[in-house]
Short mmCIF file of C-alpha atoms in Angstrom, two decimals:
data_model
loop_
_atom_site.label_atom_id
_atom_site.label_comp_id
_atom_site.label_asym_id
_atom_site.label_seq_id
_atom_site.Cartn_x
_atom_site.Cartn_y
_atom_site.Cartn_z
CA MET A 29 -181.57 -7.40 75.91
CA GLY A 30 -181.82 -4.21 77.94
CA MET A 31 -179.62 -3.63 80.95
CA VAL A 32 -182.50 -2.69 83.30
CA HIS A 33 -184.81 -5.48 84.48
CA THR A 34 -185.57 -4.22 88.01
CA VAL A 35 -185.50 -0.64 89.28
CA GLY A 36 -185.09 0.04 93.00
CA LEU A 37 -186.33 3.36 94.40
CA VAL A 38 -184.91 5.35 97.31
CA LEU A 39 -187.05 8.35 98.22
CA HIS A 40 -186.57 11.60 100.08
CA PRO A 41 -188.59 11.39 103.33
CA ARG A 42 -190.55 14.60 102.70
CA ARG A 43 -190.26 15.94 99.16
CA ASP A 44 -192.94 15.14 96.56
CA SER A 45 -191.65 12.12 94.63
CA LYS A 46 -194.98 11.26 92.92
CA PRO A 47 -194.28 12.80 89.47
CA ALA A 48 -190.89 11.09 89.30
CA ILE A 49 -192.28 7.73 90.46
CA ASP A 50 -195.10 7.94 87.92
CA ALA A 51 -192.57 8.62 85.15
CA ILE A 52 -190.48 5.59 86.22
CA ILE A 53 -193.51 3.28 86.49
CA ASP A 54 -194.88 4.41 83.09
CA TRP A 55 -191.47 3.75 81.51
CA ALA A 56 -191.16 0.38 83.24
CA ARG A 57 -194.67 -0.78 82.28
CA THR A 58 -193.91 -0.70 78.56
CA ARG A 59 -190.74 -2.78 79.04
CA ASP A 60 -191.89 -5.38 81.56
CA VAL A 61 -189.51 -3.92 84.16
CA THR A 62 -190.24 -4.41 87.87
CA VAL A 63 -190.14 -1.38 90.21
CA LEU A 64 -189.26 -1.96 93.87
CA GLY A 65 -189.28 0.37 96.85
CA LEU A 66 -188.76 0.32 100.59
CA PRO A 67 -192.00 -0.26 102.56
CA ASP A 68 -191.92 2.89 104.70
CA GLU A 69 -191.28 4.99 101.58
CA VAL A 70 -193.56 3.68 98.82
CA ASP A 71 -196.44 2.86 101.19
CA ARG A 72 -197.02 6.58 101.76
CA ILE A 73 -197.38 7.21 98.01
CA ASP A 74 -200.18 5.91 95.76
CA CYS A 75 -198.13 3.84 93.32
CA THR A 76 -197.68 0.28 92.07
CA ALA A 77 -194.06 -0.13 93.17
CA VAL A 78 -193.55 -3.42 95.03
CA ALA A 79 -192.56 -2.93 98.67
CA VAL A 80 -189.55 -5.03 99.71
CA ASN A 81 -186.99 -4.81 102.50
CA ALA A 82 -183.59 -3.20 101.95
CA ASP A 83 -181.73 -6.50 101.51
CA GLU A 84 -184.12 -7.68 98.78
CA LEU A 85 -184.04 -4.33 97.00
CA VAL A 86 -180.24 -4.40 96.91
CA SER A 87 -180.07 -8.03 95.72
CA ARG A 88 -182.73 -7.69 92.99
CA ALA A 89 -182.26 -4.20 91.54
CA SER A 90 -180.20 -3.80 88.37
CA LEU A 91 -180.48 -0.02 88.79
CA VAL A 92 -181.25 2.10 91.85
CA VAL A 93 -182.86 5.51 91.32
CA SER A 94 -182.41 8.07 94.08
CA LEU A 95 -185.24 10.62 94.19
CA GLY A 96 -184.37 13.63 96.34
CA GLY A 97 -181.28 15.66 97.02
CA ASP A 98 -177.69 14.91 97.93
CA GLY A 99 -178.69 13.38 101.27
CA THR A 100 -180.93 10.83 99.53
CA MET A 101 -178.16 10.09 97.04
CA LEU A 102 -175.68 9.47 99.85
CA ARG A 103 -178.16 7.15 101.58
CA SER A 104 -178.59 5.22 98.32
CA MET A 105 -174.82 4.88 97.97
CA ARG A 106 -174.48 3.63 101.55
CA LEU A 107 -177.28 1.12 100.91
CA LEU A 108 -175.37 -0.26 97.91
CA SER A 109 -171.87 0.07 99.39
CA GLY A 110 -169.61 -2.57 97.88
CA LYS A 111 -172.22 -3.71 95.32
CA PRO A 112 -171.89 -3.32 91.52
CA THR A 113 -175.40 -1.87 91.09
CA PRO A 114 -175.26 1.68 89.64
CA VAL A 115 -177.17 4.61 91.17
CA LEU A 116 -178.95 7.28 89.13
CA GLY A 117 -179.52 10.53 91.03
CA VAL A 118 -182.68 12.54 90.26
CA ASN A 119 -182.72 16.02 91.73
CA LEU A 120 -185.87 16.97 93.64
CA GLY A 121 -184.03 19.40 95.90
CA ARG A 122 -182.05 22.62 95.67
CA LEU A 123 -178.35 21.86 95.26
CA GLY A 124 -178.41 18.32 93.93
CA PHE A 125 -174.66 18.25 93.34
CA LEU A 126 -174.55 14.45 93.06
CA ALA A 127 -177.67 14.12 90.90
CA GLU A 128 -177.46 13.56 87.17
CA VAL A 129 -180.95 14.40 85.88
CA ALA A 130 -184.13 16.34 86.60
CA VAL A 131 -187.57 14.68 86.65
CA ASP A 132 -188.35 15.75 83.07
CA ASP A 133 -185.24 13.91 81.85
CA LEU A 134 -186.11 10.60 83.52
CA PRO A 135 -187.65 8.60 80.62
CA ALA A 136 -184.79 9.47 78.25
CA ALA A 137 -182.21 8.75 80.98
CA LEU A 138 -183.71 5.34 81.77
CA SER A 139 -183.78 4.44 78.06
CA SER A 140 -180.12 5.42 77.69
CA ILE A 141 -179.14 3.29 80.68
CA ASP A 142 -181.22 0.37 79.42
CA ALA A 143 -179.36 0.62 76.08
CA HIS A 144 -175.96 0.71 77.86
CA ARG A 145 -175.38 4.34 76.78
CA TYR A 146 -173.94 5.55 80.06
CA THR A 147 -170.79 5.48 82.15
CA VAL A 148 -170.24 4.88 85.83
CA GLU A 149 -168.22 7.10 88.12
CA PRO A 150 -166.70 5.06 90.97
CA ARG A 151 -166.99 6.79 94.33
CA MET A 152 -164.70 6.14 97.27
CA ALA A 153 -166.04 5.75 100.80
CA ILE A 154 -164.40 5.99 104.22
CA ARG A 155 -165.09 3.64 107.10
CA THR A 156 -164.52 3.51 110.82
CA ARG A 157 -165.64 1.56 113.87
CA LEU A 158 -167.33 3.38 116.73
CA PRO A 159 -166.26 2.79 120.33
CA ASP A 160 -169.33 0.55 120.82
CA GLY A 161 -168.19 -1.69 117.92
CA THR A 162 -170.60 -0.36 115.30
CA ASP A 163 -169.13 -0.06 111.79
CA VAL A 164 -170.05 3.07 109.82
CA THR A 165 -169.50 4.07 106.19
CA ALA A 166 -169.50 7.60 104.76
CA PHE A 167 -169.40 8.76 101.15
CA ASN A 168 -169.11 12.47 102.01
CA ASP A 169 -167.44 12.80 105.37
CA ILE A 170 -167.04 11.84 108.99
CA ALA A 171 -166.99 14.94 111.17
CA LEU A 172 -166.00 15.18 114.84
CA VAL A 173 -167.79 18.27 116.10
CA ARG A 174 -167.57 20.11 119.42
CA VAL A 175 -170.68 20.33 121.57
CA PRO A 176 -171.37 24.02 122.36
CA GLY A 177 -170.25 24.85 125.87
CA GLN A 178 -168.24 21.61 126.24
CA GLY A 179 -164.81 22.81 125.06
CA LEU A 180 -162.90 22.49 121.80
CA ALA A 181 -162.22 19.39 119.75
CA ALA A 182 -158.63 18.41 120.62
CA ILE A 183 -157.63 15.56 118.33
CA GLY A 184 -154.29 13.85 117.75
CA ILE A 185 -153.62 12.64 114.20
CA SER A 186 -151.48 9.57 113.52
CA MET A 187 -150.79 8.01 110.13
CA GLN A 188 -149.70 4.40 109.77
CA GLY A 189 -149.32 4.31 113.56
CA TYR A 190 -146.98 7.31 113.77
CA PRO A 191 -148.09 10.56 115.52
CA PHE A 192 -148.07 13.54 113.17
CA VAL A 193 -150.04 16.56 114.40
CA ARG A 194 -152.58 17.70 116.99
CA TYR A 195 -155.53 19.89 116.06
CA SER A 196 -157.59 22.10 118.33
CA ALA A 197 -160.68 23.24 116.45
CA ASP A 198 -164.44 23.56 116.37
CA ALA A 199 -164.54 20.40 114.27
CA LEU A 200 -162.33 18.00 112.38
CA ILE A 201 -163.65 16.77 109.03
CA VAL A 202 -162.39 13.60 107.37
CA ALA A 203 -163.74 13.64 103.84
CA THR A 204 -163.69 11.75 100.56
CA PRO A 205 -163.24 13.48 97.19
CA THR A 206 -167.04 13.31 96.89
CA GLY A 207 -167.29 15.18 100.20
CA SER A 208 -164.76 17.81 99.12
CA THR A 209 -167.67 19.94 97.87
CA ALA A 210 -169.65 19.61 101.12
CA TYR A 211 -168.67 20.40 104.75
CA SER A 212 -164.97 20.23 103.87
CA PHE A 213 -165.45 22.93 101.23
CA SER A 214 -167.26 25.17 103.73
CA ALA A 215 -164.30 24.79 106.12
CA GLY A 216 -161.82 25.91 103.45
CA GLY A 217 -160.79 22.53 102.08
CA PRO A 218 -159.87 21.97 98.43
CA ILE A 219 -162.22 20.91 95.64
CA VAL A 220 -161.10 17.43 94.59
CA SER A 221 -162.15 15.57 91.46
CA PRO A 222 -164.09 12.36 92.17
CA ASN A 223 -161.59 10.62 89.88
CA VAL A 224 -158.95 11.15 92.58
CA GLU A 225 -158.78 8.67 95.44
CA GLY A 226 -157.62 10.14 98.71
CA ILE A 227 -158.65 11.07 102.25
CA LEU A 228 -158.98 14.74 103.17
CA VAL A 229 -158.42 15.94 106.75
CA VAL A 230 -159.76 19.47 107.25
CA PRO A 231 -160.03 21.41 110.55
CA ALA A 232 -162.90 23.87 110.95
CA ALA A 233 -162.02 27.10 112.77
CA ALA A 234 -158.70 25.75 114.04
CA HIS A 235 -157.39 27.27 117.29
CA SER A 236 -153.80 26.18 116.69
CA ALA A 237 -150.78 27.40 114.77
CA PHE A 238 -151.10 24.52 112.31
CA ASN A 239 -154.45 24.94 110.59
CA ARG A 240 -153.81 23.37 107.19
CA ALA A 241 -155.79 20.65 105.47
CA MET A 242 -154.08 17.39 104.55
CA VAL A 243 -154.61 14.89 101.73
CA LEU A 244 -153.66 11.29 102.45
CA SER A 245 -153.28 8.23 100.26
CA PRO A 246 -156.21 5.78 100.39
CA ASP A 247 -153.64 3.15 101.36
CA GLU A 248 -152.80 4.97 104.62
CA ASP A 249 -154.88 4.30 107.71
CA LEU A 250 -155.67 7.40 109.74
CA ASP A 251 -155.95 7.28 113.54
CA LEU A 252 -157.93 9.96 115.39
CA GLU A 253 -157.39 10.17 119.15
CA LEU A 254 -159.52 12.41 121.35
CA LEU A 255 -156.95 13.99 123.63
CA PRO A 256 -157.44 14.45 127.40
CA SER A 257 -157.96 18.20 126.87
CA SER A 258 -160.80 17.64 124.37
CA GLY A 259 -164.35 18.53 125.15
CA ARG A 260 -167.20 16.15 124.50
CA LEU A 261 -167.74 15.66 120.76
CA VAL A 262 -170.42 14.28 118.48
CA MET A 263 -169.74 12.35 115.30
CA GLU A 264 -171.67 13.09 112.13
CA VAL A 265 -171.58 10.53 109.30
CA ASP A 266 -172.65 12.15 106.03
CA GLY A 267 -174.36 14.82 108.11
CA VAL A 268 -176.27 12.36 110.31
CA LEU A 269 -175.60 12.34 114.06
CA SER A 270 -174.20 8.89 114.76
CA ALA A 271 -172.37 8.86 118.11
CA GLU A 272 -171.10 10.82 121.09
CA LEU A 273 -167.36 10.69 121.79
CA LYS A 274 -165.29 11.46 124.86
CA PRO A 275 -161.59 12.04 125.63
CA GLY A 276 -159.60 8.84 125.21
CA ASP A 277 -161.71 7.47 122.36
CA LEU A 278 -159.72 6.29 119.34
CA LEU A 279 -161.02 5.93 115.78
CA THR A 280 -159.23 4.41 112.80
CA VAL A 281 -160.45 5.67 109.42
CA SER A 282 -159.71 3.71 106.26
CA ALA A 283 -160.62 4.11 102.60
CA ALA A 284 -162.95 1.86 100.60
CA PRO A 285 -162.13 2.58 96.94
CA SER A 286 -164.90 2.29 94.33
CA ALA A 287 -167.50 1.51 97.00
CA ALA A 288 -170.37 2.89 94.88
CA LYS A 289 -171.08 3.40 91.17
CA VAL A 290 -172.78 6.65 90.14
CA VAL A 291 -174.45 6.85 86.71
CA ARG A 292 -173.20 9.58 84.38
CA LEU A 293 -174.89 10.32 81.05
CA GLY A 294 -172.52 13.01 79.84
CA TYR A 295 -174.90 15.92 80.39
CA THR A 296 -172.40 17.89 82.48
CA THR A 297 -168.91 17.46 83.90
CA PHE A 298 -167.89 17.58 87.55
CA TYR A 299 -166.26 20.98 86.96
CA GLU A 300 -169.36 22.43 85.29
CA ARG A 301 -171.46 21.33 88.26
CA ALA A 302 -168.92 22.74 90.71
CA ARG A 303 -168.74 26.07 88.90
CA ARG A 304 -172.52 26.43 88.67
CA LYS A 305 -173.70 25.01 91.99
CA LEU A 306 -170.86 26.26 94.20
CA GLN A 307 -170.66 29.61 92.36
CA VAL A 308 -166.96 29.17 91.61
CA ASN A 309 -166.23 32.35 89.68
CA GLY A 310 -162.75 33.40 90.78
CA SER A 311 -161.33 36.89 91.23
CA LEU A 312 -163.25 39.92 90.01
CA GLU A 313 -159.90 41.35 88.89
CA VAL A 314 -159.64 38.73 86.15
CA GLU A 315 -161.86 39.48 83.19
CA GLU A 316 -163.91 36.74 81.62
CA PRO A 317 -162.91 36.03 78.00
CA PRO A 318 -165.52 37.15 75.44
CA THR A 319 -168.00 34.51 74.37
CA PRO A 320 -167.32 33.47 70.75
#
């Protein structure tokens, strides 16, 4: 029996998903596989996917297919956080770092997954609770960002309840290994393999003598305190504005190992994607070896 009995779709809000959806529905029709989608997404597209709410999609889908870019993939992972259901990323965007296949590869990819010819790449998440009691989960990063004209982000860092360092910066980024190729990378943080579990703390444009990034164990809780000298900040969770913060607010960030399962079919490695999509070429003074 095949692995896939129900496919759940998560769509980019604007990009044209119709060719990809048609390919999935055509593949599913010949195998008696049900295709589900979220009402506000599939209702705007002429297709036969069954509209269900998010809870039903998560409980019924044996595979979730993310159609879009990295933002759609992150939303799919958050939707399935803590569930065993794997996510296949299909790139409809530009960078598509987290995606595994293009639209033309979809039928072959679905057949491989159905035949159990795939692997899963566990992805760590980070979690915190907002001052209003709301719990949030991020698979890329949680960023505390200064509001222009409102002063710098002044943040005290404590690990396991012990004060360690204070940053003054334009932003402070707390990232997962998945997020090491996103905002953290732009701020000078390291590229980290998704097979590594750890929490990255990276200041952006630090205005202090200590401006280094840190890598913490996933077993160590991280406390972030907005100091009295801090300006008003906003919090972005995977790039989405989620809260406003003020001096005195305290956040505790913890790791959630293996919170999502990303499908890999062996087409490329993490390092090949990083080299190609982030243009990691190294020094011009070092000659490339000749191609055999």
